[in-house]
mmCIF file of N, CA and C in Angstrom:
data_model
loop_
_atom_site.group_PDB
_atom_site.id
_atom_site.type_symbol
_atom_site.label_atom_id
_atom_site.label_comp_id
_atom_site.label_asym_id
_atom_site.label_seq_id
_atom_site.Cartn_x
_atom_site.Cartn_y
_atom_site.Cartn_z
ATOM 1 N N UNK A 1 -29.025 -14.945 17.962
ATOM 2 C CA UNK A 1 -28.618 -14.952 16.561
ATOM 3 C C UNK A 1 -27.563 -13.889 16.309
ATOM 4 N N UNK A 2 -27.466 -12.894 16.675
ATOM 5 C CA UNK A 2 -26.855 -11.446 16.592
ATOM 6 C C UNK A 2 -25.295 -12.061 17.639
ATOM 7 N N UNK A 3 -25.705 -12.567 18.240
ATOM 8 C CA UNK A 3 -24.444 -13.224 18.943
ATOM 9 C C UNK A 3 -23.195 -13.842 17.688
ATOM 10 N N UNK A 4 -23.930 -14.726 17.184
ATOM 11 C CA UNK A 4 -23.489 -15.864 15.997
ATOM 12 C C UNK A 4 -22.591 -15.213 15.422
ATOM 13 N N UNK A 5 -23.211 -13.865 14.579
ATOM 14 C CA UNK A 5 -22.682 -12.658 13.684
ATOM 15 C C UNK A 5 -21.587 -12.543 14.206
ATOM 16 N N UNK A 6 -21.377 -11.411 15.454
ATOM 17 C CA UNK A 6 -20.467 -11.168 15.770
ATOM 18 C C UNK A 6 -19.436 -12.000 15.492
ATOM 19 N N UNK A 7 -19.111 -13.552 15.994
ATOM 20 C CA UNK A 7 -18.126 -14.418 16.038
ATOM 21 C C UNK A 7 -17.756 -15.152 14.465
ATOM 22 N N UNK A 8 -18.452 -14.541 13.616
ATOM 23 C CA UNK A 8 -18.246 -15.061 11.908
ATOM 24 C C UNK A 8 -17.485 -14.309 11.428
ATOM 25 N N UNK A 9 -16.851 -14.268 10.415
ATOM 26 C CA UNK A 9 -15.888 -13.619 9.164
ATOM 27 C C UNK A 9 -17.165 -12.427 8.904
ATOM 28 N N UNK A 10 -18.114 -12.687 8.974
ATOM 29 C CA UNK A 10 -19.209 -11.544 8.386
ATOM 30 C C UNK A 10 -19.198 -10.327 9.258
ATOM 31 N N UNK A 11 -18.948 -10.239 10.257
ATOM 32 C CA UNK A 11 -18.926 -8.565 11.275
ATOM 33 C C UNK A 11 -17.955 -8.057 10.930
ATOM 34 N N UNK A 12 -16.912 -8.005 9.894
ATOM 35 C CA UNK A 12 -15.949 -7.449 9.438
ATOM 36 C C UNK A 12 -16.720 -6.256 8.512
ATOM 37 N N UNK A 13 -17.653 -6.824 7.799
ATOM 38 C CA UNK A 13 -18.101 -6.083 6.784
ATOM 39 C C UNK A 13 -19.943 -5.620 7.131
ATOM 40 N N UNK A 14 -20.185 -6.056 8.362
ATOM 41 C CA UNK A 14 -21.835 -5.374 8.438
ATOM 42 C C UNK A 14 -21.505 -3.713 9.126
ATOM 43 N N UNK A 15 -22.668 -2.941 8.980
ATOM 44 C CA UNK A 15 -22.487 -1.501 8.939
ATOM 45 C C UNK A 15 -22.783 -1.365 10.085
ATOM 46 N N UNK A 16 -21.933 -0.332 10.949
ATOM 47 C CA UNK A 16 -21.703 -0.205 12.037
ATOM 48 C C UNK A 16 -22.859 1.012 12.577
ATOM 49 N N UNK A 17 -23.669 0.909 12.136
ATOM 50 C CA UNK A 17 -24.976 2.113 12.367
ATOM 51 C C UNK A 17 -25.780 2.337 11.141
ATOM 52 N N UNK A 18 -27.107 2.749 11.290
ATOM 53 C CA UNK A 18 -28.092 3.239 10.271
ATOM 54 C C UNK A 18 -27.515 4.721 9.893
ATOM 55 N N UNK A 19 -26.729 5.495 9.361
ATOM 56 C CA UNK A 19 -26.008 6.516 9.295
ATOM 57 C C UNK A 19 -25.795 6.787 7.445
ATOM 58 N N UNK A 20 -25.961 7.750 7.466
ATOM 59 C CA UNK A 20 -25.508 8.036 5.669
ATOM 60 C C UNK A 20 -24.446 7.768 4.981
ATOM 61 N N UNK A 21 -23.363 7.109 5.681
ATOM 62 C CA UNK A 21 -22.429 6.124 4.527
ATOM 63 C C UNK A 21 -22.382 4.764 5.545
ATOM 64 N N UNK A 22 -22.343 3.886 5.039
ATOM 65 C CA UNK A 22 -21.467 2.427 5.018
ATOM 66 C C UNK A 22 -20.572 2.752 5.599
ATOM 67 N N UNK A 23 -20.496 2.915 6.581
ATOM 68 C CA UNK A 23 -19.445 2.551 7.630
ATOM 69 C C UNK A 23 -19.498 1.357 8.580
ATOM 70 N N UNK A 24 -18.213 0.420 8.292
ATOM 71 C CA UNK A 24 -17.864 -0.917 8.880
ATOM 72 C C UNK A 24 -17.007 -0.652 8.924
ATOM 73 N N UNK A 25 -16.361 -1.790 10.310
ATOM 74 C CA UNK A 25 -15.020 -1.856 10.974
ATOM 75 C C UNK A 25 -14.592 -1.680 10.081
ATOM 76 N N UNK A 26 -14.194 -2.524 8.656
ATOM 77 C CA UNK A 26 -13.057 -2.414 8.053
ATOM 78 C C UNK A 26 -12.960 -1.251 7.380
ATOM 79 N N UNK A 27 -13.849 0.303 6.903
ATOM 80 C CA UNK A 27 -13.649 1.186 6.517
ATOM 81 C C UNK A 27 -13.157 2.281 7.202
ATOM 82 N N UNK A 28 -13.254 1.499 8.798
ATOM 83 C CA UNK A 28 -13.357 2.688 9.994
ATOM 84 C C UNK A 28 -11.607 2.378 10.252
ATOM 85 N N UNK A 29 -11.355 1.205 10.073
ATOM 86 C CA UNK A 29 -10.212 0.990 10.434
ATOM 87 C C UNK A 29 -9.196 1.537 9.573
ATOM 88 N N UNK A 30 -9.529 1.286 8.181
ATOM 89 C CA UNK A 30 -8.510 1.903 7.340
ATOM 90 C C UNK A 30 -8.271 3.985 7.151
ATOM 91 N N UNK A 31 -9.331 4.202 8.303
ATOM 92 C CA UNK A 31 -8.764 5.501 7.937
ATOM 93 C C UNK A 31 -8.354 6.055 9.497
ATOM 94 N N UNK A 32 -9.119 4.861 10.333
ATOM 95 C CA UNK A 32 -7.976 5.247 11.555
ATOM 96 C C UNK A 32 -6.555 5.395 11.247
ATOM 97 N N UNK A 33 -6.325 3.707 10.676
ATOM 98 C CA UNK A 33 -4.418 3.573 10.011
ATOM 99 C C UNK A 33 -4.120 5.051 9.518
ATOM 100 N N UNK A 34 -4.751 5.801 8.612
ATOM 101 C CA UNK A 34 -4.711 6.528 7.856
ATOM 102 C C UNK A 34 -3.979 7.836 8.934
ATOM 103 N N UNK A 35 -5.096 8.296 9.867
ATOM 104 C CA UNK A 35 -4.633 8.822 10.927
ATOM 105 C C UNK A 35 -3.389 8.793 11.894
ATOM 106 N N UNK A 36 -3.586 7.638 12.269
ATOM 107 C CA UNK A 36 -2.433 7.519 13.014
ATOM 108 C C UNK A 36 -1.013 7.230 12.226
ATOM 109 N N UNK A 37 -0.855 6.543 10.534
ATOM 110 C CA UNK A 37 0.098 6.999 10.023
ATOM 111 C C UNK A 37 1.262 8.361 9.977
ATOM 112 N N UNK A 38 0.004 9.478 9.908
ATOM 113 C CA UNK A 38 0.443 10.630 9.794
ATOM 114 C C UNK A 38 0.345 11.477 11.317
ATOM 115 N N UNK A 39 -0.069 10.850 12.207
ATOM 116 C CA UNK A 39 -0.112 11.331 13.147
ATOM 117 C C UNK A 39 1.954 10.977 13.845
ATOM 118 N N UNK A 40 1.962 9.165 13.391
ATOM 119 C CA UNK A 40 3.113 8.860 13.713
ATOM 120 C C UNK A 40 4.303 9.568 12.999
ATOM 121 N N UNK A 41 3.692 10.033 11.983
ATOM 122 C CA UNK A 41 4.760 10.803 10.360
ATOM 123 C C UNK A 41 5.240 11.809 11.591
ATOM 124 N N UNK A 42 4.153 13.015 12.287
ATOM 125 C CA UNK A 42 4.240 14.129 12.973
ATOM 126 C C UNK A 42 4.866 14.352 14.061
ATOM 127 N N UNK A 43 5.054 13.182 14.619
ATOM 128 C CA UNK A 43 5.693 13.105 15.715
ATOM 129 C C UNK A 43 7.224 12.650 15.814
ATOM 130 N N UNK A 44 6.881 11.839 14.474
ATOM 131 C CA UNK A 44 8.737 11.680 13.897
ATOM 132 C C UNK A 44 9.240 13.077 13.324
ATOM 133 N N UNK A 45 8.442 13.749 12.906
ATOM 134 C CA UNK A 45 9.123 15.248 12.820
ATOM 135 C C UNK A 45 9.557 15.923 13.417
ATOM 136 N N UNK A 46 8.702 16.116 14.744
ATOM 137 C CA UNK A 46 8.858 16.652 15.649
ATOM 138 C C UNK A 46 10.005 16.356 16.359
ATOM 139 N N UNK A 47 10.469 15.547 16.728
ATOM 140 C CA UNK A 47 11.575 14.743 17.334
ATOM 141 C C UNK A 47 12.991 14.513 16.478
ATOM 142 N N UNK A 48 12.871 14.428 15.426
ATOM 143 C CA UNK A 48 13.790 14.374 14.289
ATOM 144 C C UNK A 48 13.497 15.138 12.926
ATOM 145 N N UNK A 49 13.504 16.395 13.509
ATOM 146 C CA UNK A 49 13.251 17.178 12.098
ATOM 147 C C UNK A 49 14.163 16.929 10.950
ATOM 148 N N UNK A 50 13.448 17.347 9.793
ATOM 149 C CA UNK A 50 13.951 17.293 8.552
ATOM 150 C C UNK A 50 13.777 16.261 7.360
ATOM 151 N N UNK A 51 14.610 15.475 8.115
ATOM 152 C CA UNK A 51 13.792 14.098 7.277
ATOM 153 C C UNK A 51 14.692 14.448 6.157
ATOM 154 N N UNK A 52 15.909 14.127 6.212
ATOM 155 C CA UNK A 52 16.713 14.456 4.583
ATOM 156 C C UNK A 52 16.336 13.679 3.545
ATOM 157 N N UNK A 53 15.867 14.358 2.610
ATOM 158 C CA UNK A 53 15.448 13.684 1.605
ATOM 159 C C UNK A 53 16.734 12.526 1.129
ATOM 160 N N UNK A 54 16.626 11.789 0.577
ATOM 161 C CA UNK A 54 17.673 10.593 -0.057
ATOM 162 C C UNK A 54 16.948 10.135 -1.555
ATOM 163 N N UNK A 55 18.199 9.668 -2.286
ATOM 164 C CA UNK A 55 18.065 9.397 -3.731
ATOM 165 C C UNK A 55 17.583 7.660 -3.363
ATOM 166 N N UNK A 56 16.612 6.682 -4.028
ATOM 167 C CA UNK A 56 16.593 5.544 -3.805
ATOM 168 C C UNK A 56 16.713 5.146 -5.066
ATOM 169 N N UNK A 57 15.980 3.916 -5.198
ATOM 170 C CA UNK A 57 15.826 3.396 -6.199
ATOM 171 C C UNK A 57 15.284 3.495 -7.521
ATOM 172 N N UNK A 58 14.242 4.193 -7.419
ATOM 173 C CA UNK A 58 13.641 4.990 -8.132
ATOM 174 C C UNK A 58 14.318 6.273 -8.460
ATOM 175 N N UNK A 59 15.295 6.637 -8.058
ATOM 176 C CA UNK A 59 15.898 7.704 -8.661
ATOM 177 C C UNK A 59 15.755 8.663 -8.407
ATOM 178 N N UNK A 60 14.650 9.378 -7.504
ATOM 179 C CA UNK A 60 13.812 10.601 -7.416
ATOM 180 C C UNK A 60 14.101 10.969 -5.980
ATOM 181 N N UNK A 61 14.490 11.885 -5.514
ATOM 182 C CA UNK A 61 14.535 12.172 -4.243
ATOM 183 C C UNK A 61 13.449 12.539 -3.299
ATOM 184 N N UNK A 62 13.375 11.756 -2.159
ATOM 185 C CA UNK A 62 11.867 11.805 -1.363
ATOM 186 C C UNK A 62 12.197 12.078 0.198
ATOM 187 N N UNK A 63 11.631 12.695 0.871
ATOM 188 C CA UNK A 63 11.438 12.962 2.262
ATOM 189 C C UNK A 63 10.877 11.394 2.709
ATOM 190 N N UNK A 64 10.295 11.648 4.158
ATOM 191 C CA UNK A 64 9.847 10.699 4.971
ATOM 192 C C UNK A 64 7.855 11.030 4.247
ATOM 193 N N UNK A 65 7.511 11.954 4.067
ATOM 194 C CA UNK A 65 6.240 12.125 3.813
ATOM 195 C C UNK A 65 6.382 11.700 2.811
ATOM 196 N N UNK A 66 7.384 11.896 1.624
ATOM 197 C CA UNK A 66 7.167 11.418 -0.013
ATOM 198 C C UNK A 66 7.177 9.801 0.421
ATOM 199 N N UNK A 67 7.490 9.121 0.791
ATOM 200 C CA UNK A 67 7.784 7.735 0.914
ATOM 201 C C UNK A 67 6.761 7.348 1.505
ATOM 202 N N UNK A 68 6.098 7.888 2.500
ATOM 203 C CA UNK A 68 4.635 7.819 2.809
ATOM 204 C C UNK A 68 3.469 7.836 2.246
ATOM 205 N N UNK A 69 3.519 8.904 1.220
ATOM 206 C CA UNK A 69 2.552 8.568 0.484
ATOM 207 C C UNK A 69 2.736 8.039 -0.976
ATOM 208 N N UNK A 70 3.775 7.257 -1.167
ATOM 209 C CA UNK A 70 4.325 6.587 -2.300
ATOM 210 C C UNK A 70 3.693 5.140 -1.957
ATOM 211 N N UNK A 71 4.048 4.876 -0.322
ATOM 212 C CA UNK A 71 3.476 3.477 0.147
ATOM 213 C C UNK A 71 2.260 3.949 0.146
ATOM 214 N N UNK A 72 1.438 4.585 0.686
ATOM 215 C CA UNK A 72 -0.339 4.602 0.408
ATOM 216 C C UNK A 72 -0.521 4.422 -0.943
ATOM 217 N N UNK A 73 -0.293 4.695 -1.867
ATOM 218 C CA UNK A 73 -0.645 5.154 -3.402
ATOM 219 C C UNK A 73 -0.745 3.305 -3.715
ATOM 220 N N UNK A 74 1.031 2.984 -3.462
ATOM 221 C CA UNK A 74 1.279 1.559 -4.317
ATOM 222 C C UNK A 74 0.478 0.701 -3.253
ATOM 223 N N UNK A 75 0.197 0.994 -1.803
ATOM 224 C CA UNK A 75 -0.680 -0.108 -1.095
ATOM 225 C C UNK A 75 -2.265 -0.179 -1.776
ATOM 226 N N UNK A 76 -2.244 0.557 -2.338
ATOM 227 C CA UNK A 76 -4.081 1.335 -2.878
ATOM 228 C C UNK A 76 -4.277 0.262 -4.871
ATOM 229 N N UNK A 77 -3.045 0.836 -5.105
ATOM 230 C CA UNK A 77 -3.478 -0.296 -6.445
ATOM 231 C C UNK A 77 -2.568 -1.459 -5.821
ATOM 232 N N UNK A 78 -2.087 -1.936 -5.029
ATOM 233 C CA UNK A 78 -2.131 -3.896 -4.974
ATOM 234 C C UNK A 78 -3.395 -3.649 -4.332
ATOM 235 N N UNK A 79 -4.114 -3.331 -3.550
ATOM 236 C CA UNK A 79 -5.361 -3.740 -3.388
ATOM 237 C C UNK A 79 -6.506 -3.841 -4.723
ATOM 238 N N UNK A 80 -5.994 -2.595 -5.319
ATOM 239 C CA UNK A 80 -7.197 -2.696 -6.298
ATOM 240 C C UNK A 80 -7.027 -3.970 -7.274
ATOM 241 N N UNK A 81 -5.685 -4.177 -7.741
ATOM 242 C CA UNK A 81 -5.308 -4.806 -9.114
ATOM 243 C C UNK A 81 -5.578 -6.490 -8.496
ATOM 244 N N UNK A 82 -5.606 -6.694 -6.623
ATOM 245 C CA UNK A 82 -6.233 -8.170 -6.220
ATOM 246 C C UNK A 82 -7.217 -7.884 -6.176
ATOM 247 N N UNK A 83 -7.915 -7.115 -5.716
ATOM 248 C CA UNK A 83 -9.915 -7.180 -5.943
ATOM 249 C C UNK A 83 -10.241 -7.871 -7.815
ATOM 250 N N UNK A 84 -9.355 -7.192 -8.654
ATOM 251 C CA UNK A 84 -9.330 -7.409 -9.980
ATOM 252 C C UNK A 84 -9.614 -8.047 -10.607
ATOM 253 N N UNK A 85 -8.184 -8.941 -9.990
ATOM 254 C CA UNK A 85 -7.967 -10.263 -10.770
ATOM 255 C C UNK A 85 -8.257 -11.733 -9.942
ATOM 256 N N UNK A 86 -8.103 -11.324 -8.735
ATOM 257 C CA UNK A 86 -8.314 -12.456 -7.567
ATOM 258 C C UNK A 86 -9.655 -12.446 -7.156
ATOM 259 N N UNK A 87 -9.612 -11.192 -6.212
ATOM 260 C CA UNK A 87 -11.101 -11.078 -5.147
ATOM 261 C C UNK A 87 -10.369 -11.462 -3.833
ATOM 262 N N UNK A 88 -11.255 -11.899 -2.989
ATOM 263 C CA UNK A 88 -11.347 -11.885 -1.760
ATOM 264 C C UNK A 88 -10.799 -13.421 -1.654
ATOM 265 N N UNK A 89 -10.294 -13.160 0.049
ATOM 266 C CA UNK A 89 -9.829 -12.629 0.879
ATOM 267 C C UNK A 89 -8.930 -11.843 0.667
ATOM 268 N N UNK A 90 -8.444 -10.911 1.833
ATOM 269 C CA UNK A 90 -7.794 -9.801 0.978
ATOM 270 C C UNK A 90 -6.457 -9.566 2.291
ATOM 271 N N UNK A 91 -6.276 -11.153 2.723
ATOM 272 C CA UNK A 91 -4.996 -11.213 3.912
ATOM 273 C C UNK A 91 -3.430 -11.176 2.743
ATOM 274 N N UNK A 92 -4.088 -11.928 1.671
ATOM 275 C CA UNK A 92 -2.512 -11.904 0.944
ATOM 276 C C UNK A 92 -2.266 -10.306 0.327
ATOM 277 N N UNK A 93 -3.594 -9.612 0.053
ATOM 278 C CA UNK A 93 -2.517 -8.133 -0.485
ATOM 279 C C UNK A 93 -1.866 -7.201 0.672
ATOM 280 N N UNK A 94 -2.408 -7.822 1.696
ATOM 281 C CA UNK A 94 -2.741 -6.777 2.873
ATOM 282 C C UNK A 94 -0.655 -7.286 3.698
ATOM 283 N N UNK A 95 -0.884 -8.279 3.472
ATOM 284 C CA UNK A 95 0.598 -8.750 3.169
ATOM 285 C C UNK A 95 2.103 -8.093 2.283
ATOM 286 N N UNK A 96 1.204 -8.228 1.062
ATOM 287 C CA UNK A 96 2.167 -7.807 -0.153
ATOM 288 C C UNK A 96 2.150 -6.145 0.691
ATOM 289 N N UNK A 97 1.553 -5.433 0.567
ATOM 290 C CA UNK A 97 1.374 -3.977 0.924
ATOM 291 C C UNK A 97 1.891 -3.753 2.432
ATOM 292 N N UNK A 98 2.269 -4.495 3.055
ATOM 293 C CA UNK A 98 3.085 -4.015 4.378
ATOM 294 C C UNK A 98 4.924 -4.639 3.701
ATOM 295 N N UNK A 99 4.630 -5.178 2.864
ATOM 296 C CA UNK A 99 6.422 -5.858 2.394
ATOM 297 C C UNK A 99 6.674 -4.351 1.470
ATOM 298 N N UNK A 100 5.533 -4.142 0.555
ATOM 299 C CA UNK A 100 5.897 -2.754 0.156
ATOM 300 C C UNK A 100 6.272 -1.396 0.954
ATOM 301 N N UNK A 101 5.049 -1.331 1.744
ATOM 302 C CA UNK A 101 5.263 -0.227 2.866
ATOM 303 C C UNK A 101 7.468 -0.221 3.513
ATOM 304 N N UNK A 102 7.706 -1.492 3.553
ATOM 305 C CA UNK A 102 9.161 -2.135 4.605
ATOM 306 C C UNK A 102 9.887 -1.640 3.325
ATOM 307 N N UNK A 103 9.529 -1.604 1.764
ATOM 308 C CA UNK A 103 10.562 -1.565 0.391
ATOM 309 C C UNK A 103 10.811 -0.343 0.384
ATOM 310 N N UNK A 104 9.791 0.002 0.771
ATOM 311 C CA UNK A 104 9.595 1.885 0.236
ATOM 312 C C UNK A 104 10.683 2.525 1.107
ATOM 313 N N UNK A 105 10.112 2.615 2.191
ATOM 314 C CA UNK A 105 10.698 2.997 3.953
ATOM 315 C C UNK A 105 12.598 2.882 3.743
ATOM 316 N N UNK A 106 12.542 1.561 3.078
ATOM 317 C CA UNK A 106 13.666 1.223 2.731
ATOM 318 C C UNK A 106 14.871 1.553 2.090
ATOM 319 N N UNK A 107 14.097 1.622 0.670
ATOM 320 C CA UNK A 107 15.194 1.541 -0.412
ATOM 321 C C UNK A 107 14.993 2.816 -1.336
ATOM 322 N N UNK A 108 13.973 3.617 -0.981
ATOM 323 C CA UNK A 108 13.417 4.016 -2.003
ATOM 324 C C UNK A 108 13.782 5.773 -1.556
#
């Protein structure tokens, strides 16, 4: 039976141990990303210091970290504002929020 699980849409979201928070792949995963974002941020520093800030679209001048966490912030409410109004599945925000992540990086 425990076999079955594994191979369903449902092992995405069962808790990965009897442990004091809810931890599942998908919570474990989003703060790996989280990690290795800024791990990748650190190593682009390292290698290319400075990171000149630039004027985008928004008007406001941002480094490589400001644009980083401009895309976490705006990836954080399209998730919230589709839990909202939509719900689940959550492949189309997860979508919208990497086209944002490419806007930001971008233009901004």
């Amino acid at each position: 039976m425990e076999d079955v699980v594994m191979f369903s849409a449902k092992w995405w979201t069962l808790p990965l141990g009897k442990t004091w928070m809810a931890w599942t792949p998908a919570t474990a995963s989003f703060f790996l990303f989280i990690v290795l974002a800024i791990t990748v941020m650190g190593v682009w520093e390292y290698y290319r210091p400075g990171g000149d800030p630039r004027r985008g679209v928004f008007a406001i001048d941002t480094t490589r970290g400001d644009r980083l966490f401009i895309s976490l912030l705006g990836s954080a409410f399209i998730f919230i504002a589709w839990l909202f109004f939509i719900g689940s599945p959550l492949w189309w925000p997860m979508g919208i929020a990497v086209l944002w992540f490419v806007f930001v990086f971008r233009y901004v």
